[in-house]
XYZ file of N, CA and C in Angstrom:
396
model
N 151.995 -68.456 -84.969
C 152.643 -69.705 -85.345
C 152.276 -70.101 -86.771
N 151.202 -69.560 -87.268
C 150.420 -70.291 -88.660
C 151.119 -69.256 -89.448
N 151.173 -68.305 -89.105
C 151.420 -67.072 -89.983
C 152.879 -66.650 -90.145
N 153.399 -67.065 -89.333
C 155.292 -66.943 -89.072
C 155.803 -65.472 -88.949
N 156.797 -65.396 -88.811
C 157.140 -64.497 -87.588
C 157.237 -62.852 -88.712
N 157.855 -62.797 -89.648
C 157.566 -61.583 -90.257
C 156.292 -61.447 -90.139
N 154.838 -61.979 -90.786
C 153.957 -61.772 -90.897
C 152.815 -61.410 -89.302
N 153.701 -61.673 -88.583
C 153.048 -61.897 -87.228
C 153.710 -60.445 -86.400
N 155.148 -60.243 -87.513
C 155.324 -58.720 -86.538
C 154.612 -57.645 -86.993
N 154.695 -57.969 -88.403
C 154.000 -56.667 -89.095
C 152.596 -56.449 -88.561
N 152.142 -57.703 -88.177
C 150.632 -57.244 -87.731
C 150.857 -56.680 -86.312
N 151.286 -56.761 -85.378
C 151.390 -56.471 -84.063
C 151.759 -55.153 -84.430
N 152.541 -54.187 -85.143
C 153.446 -53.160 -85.728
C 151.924 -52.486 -86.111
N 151.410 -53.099 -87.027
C 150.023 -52.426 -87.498
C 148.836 -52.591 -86.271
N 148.751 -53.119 -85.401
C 147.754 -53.526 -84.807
C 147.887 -52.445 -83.164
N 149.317 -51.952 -83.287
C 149.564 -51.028 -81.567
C 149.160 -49.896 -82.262
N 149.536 -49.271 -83.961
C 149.503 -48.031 -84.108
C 148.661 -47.854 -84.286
N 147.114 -48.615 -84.538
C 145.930 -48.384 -84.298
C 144.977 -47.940 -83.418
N 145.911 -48.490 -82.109
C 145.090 -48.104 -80.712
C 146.212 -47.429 -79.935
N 147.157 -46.879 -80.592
C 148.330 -45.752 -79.609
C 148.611 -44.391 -80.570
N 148.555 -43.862 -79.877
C 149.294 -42.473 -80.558
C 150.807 -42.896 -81.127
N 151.681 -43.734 -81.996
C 152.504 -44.187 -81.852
C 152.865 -44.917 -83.428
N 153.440 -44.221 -83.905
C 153.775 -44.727 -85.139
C 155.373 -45.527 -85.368
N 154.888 -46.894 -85.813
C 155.882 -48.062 -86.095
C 155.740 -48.304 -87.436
N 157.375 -48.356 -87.636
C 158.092 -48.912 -89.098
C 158.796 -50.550 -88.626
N 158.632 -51.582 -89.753
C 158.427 -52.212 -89.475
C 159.453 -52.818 -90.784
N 160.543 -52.973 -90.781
C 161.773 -53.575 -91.450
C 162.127 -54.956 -91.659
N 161.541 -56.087 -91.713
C 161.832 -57.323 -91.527
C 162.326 -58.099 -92.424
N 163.680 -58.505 -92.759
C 164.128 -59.465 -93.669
C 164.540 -60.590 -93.048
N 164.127 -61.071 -93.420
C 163.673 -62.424 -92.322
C 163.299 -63.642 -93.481
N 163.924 -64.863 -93.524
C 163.542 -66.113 -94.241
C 163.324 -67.420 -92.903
N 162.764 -66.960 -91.861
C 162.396 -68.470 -91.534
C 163.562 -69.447 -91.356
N 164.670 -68.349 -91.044
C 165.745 -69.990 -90.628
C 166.245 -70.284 -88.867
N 165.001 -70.184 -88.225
C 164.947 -69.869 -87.031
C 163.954 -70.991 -86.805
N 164.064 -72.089 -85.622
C 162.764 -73.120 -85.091
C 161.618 -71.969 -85.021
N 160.305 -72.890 -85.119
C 159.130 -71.899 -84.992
C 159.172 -71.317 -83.211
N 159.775 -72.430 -82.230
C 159.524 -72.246 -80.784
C 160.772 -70.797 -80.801
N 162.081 -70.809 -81.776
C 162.888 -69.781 -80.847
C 161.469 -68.357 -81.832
N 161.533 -68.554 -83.282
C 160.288 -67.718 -83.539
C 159.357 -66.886 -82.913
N 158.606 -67.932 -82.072
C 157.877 -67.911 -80.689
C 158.406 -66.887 -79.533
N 159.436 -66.975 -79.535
C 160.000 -66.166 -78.166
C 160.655 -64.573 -78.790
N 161.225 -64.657 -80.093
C 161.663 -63.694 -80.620
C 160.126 -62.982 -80.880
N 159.152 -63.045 -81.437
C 158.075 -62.742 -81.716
C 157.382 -61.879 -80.132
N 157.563 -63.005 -78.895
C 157.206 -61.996 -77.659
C 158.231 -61.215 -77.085
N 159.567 -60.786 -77.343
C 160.487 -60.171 -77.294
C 159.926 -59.169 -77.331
N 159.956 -58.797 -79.083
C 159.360 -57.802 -79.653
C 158.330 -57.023 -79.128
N 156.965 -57.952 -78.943
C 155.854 -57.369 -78.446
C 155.954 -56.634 -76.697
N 156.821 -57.494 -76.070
C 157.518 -57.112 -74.745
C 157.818 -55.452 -75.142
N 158.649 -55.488 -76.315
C 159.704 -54.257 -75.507
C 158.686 -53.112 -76.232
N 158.060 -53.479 -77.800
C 156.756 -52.610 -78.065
C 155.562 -52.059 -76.981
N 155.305 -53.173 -75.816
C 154.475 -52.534 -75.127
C 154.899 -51.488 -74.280
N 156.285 -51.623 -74.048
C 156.863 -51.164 -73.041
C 157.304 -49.550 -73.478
N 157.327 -49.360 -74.757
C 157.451 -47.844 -75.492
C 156.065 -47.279 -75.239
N 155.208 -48.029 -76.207
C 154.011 -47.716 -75.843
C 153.156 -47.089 -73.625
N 153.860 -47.675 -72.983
C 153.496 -48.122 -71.912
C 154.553 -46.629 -70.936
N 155.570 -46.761 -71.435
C 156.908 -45.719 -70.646
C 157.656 -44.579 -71.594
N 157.663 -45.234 -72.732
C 158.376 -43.904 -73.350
C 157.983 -42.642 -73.999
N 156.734 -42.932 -73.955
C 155.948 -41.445 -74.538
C 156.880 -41.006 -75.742
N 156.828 -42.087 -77.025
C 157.665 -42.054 -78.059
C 156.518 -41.290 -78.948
N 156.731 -40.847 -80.428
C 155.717 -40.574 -81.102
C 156.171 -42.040 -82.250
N 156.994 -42.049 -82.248
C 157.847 -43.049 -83.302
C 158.663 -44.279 -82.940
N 158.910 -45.696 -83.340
C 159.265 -47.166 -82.925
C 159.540 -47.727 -84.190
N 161.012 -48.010 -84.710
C 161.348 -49.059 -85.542
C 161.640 -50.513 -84.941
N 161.285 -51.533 -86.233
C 161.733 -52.756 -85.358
C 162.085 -53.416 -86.969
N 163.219 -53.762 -86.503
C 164.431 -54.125 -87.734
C 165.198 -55.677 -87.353
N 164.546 -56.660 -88.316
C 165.233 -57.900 -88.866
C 166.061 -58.176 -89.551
N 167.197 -58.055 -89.852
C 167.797 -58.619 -90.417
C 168.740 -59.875 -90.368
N 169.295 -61.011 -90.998
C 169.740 -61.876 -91.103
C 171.338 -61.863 -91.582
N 172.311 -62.343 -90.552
C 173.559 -62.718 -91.000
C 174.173 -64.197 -90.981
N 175.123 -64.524 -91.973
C 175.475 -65.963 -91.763
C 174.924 -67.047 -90.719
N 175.065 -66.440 -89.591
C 175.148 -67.161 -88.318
C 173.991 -66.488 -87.563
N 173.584 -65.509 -87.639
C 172.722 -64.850 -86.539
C 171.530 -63.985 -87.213
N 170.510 -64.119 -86.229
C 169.251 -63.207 -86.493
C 169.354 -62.143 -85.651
N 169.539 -60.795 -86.250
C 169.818 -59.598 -85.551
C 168.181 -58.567 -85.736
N 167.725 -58.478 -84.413
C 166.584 -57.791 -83.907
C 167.112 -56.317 -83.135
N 166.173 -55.321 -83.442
C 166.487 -54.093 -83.325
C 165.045 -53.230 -83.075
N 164.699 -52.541 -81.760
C 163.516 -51.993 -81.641
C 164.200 -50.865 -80.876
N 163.651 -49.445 -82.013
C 164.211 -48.109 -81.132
C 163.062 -47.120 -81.408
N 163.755 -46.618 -80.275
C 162.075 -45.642 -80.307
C 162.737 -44.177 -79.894
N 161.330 -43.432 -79.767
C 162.517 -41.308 -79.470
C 161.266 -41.269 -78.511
N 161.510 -42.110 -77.474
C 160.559 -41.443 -76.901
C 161.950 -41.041 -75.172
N 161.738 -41.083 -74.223
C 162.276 -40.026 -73.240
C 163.840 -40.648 -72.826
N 163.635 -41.967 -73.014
C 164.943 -42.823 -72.301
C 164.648 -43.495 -70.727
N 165.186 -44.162 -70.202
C 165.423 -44.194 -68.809
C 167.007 -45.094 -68.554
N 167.215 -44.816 -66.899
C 168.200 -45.017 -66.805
C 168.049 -46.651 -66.537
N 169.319 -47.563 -67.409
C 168.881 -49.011 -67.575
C 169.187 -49.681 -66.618
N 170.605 -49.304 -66.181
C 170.931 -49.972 -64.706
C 169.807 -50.000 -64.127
N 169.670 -48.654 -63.168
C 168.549 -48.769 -62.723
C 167.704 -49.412 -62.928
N 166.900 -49.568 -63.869
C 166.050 -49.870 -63.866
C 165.850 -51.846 -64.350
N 166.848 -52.207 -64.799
C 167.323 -53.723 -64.404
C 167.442 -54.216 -62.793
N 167.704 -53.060 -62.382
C 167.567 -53.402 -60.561
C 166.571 -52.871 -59.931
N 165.458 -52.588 -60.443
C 164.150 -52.478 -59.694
C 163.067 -53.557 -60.083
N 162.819 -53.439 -58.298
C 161.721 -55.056 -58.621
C 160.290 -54.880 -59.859
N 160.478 -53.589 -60.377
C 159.568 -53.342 -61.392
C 159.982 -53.091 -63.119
N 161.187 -54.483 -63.065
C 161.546 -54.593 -64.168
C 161.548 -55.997 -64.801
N 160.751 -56.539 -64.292
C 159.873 -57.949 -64.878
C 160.180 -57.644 -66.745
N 159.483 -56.759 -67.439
C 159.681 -56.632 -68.599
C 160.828 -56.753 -69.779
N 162.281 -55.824 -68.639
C 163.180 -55.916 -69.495
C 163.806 -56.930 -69.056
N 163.923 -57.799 -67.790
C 164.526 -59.032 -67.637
C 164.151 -60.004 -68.110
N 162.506 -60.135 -68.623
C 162.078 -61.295 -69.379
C 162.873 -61.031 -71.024
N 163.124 -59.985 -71.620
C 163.954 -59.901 -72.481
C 165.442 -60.282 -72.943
N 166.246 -60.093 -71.442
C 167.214 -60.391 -71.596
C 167.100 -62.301 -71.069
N 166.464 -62.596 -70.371
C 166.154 -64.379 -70.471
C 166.035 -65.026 -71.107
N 164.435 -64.432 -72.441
C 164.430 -65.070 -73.551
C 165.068 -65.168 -74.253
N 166.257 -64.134 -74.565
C 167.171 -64.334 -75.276
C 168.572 -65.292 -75.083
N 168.912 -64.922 -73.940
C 169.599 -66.290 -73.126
C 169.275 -67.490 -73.077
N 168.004 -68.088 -73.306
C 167.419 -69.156 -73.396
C 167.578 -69.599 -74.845
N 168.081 -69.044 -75.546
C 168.066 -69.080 -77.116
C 170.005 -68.778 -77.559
N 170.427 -69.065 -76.225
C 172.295 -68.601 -76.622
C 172.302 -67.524 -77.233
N 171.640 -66.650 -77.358
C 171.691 -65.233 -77.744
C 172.174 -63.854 -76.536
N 171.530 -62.918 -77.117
C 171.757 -61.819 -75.881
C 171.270 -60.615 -76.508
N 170.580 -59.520 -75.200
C 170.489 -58.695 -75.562
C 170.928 -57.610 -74.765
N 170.861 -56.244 -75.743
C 171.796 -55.382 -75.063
C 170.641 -53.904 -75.354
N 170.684 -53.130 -74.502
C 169.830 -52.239 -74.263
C 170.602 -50.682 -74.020
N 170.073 -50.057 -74.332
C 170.975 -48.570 -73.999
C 170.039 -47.108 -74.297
N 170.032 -46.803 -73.561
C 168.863 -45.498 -73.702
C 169.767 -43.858 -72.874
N 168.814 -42.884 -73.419
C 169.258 -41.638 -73.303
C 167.808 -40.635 -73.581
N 167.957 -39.560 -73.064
C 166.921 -38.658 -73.744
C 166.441 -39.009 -74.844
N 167.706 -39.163 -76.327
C 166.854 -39.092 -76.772
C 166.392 -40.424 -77.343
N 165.991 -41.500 -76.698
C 165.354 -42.628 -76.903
C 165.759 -43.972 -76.585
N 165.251 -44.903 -76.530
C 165.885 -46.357 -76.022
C 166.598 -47.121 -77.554
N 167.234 -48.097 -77.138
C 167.329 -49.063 -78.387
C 167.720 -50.065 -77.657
N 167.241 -51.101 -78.523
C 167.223 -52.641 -77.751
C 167.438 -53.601 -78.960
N 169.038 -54.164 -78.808
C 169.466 -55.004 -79.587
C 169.451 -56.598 -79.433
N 168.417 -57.651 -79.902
C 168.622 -58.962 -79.605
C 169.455 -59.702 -81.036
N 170.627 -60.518 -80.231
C 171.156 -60.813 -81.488
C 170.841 -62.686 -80.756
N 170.316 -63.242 -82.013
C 169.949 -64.445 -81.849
C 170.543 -65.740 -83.024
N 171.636 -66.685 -82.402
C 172.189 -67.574 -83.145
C 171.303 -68.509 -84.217
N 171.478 -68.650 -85.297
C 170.613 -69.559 -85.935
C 170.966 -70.836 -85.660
N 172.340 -71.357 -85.400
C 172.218 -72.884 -84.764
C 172.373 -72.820 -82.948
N 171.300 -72.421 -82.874
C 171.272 -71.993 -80.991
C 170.983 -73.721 -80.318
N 170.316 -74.595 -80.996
C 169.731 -76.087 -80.605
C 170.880 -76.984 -80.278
């Protein structure tokens, strides 16, 4: 919260590839035109779907990409690690992780959209800047 949300991903980005076999690039253009609370939730998004590479995809590699349009903050975390199947796995009671993703973002009039394959996941949150 003190540090704001670029500065708070890059460290989380620097702070997993320290203790994972797992190397993250870390893209953020980002000016802060987002409340600090949706900030807040976009910020555990991120760390959500980072643990979850770290945790399931046996990736060697994870980008996570900010960029800013007129109207929307567009978030982007992809990784090469194995894939899984998403249906599925949106309908197993052991998908707490990616449903808290697609909530927080709903909670914010946003949405996210997810799509994976062999060769890797990608997970798109696109988040309105006048969401309030």
């Amino acid at each position: 919260d003190q540090i704001g949300l670029k500065l708070s991903l890059e460290h989380i980005c620097n702070q997993m590839m320290e203790h994972n076999l797992l190397f993250i690039t870390a893209d953020i253009q980002y000016s802060n035109s987002l409340p600090r609370s949706s900030e807040l939730q976009l910020f555990r998004m991120v760390q959500e779907a980072l643990n979850n590479v770290v945790k399931y995809a046996g990736a060697q590699a994870a980008r996570v990409t900010i960029k800013e349009s007129a109207t929307f903050v567009h978030t982007e975390i992809i990784d090469n690690g194995k894939g899984f199947d998403v249906a599925t796995a949106l309908n197993s009671k052991m998908s707490f992780g990616l449903l808290s993703l697609t909530e927080r973002s709903r909670s914010l009039n946003g949405k996210t959209e997810i799509s994976s394959s062999s060769a890797g996941t990608v997970i798109k949150i696109e988040i309105p800047k006048s969401h309030v």
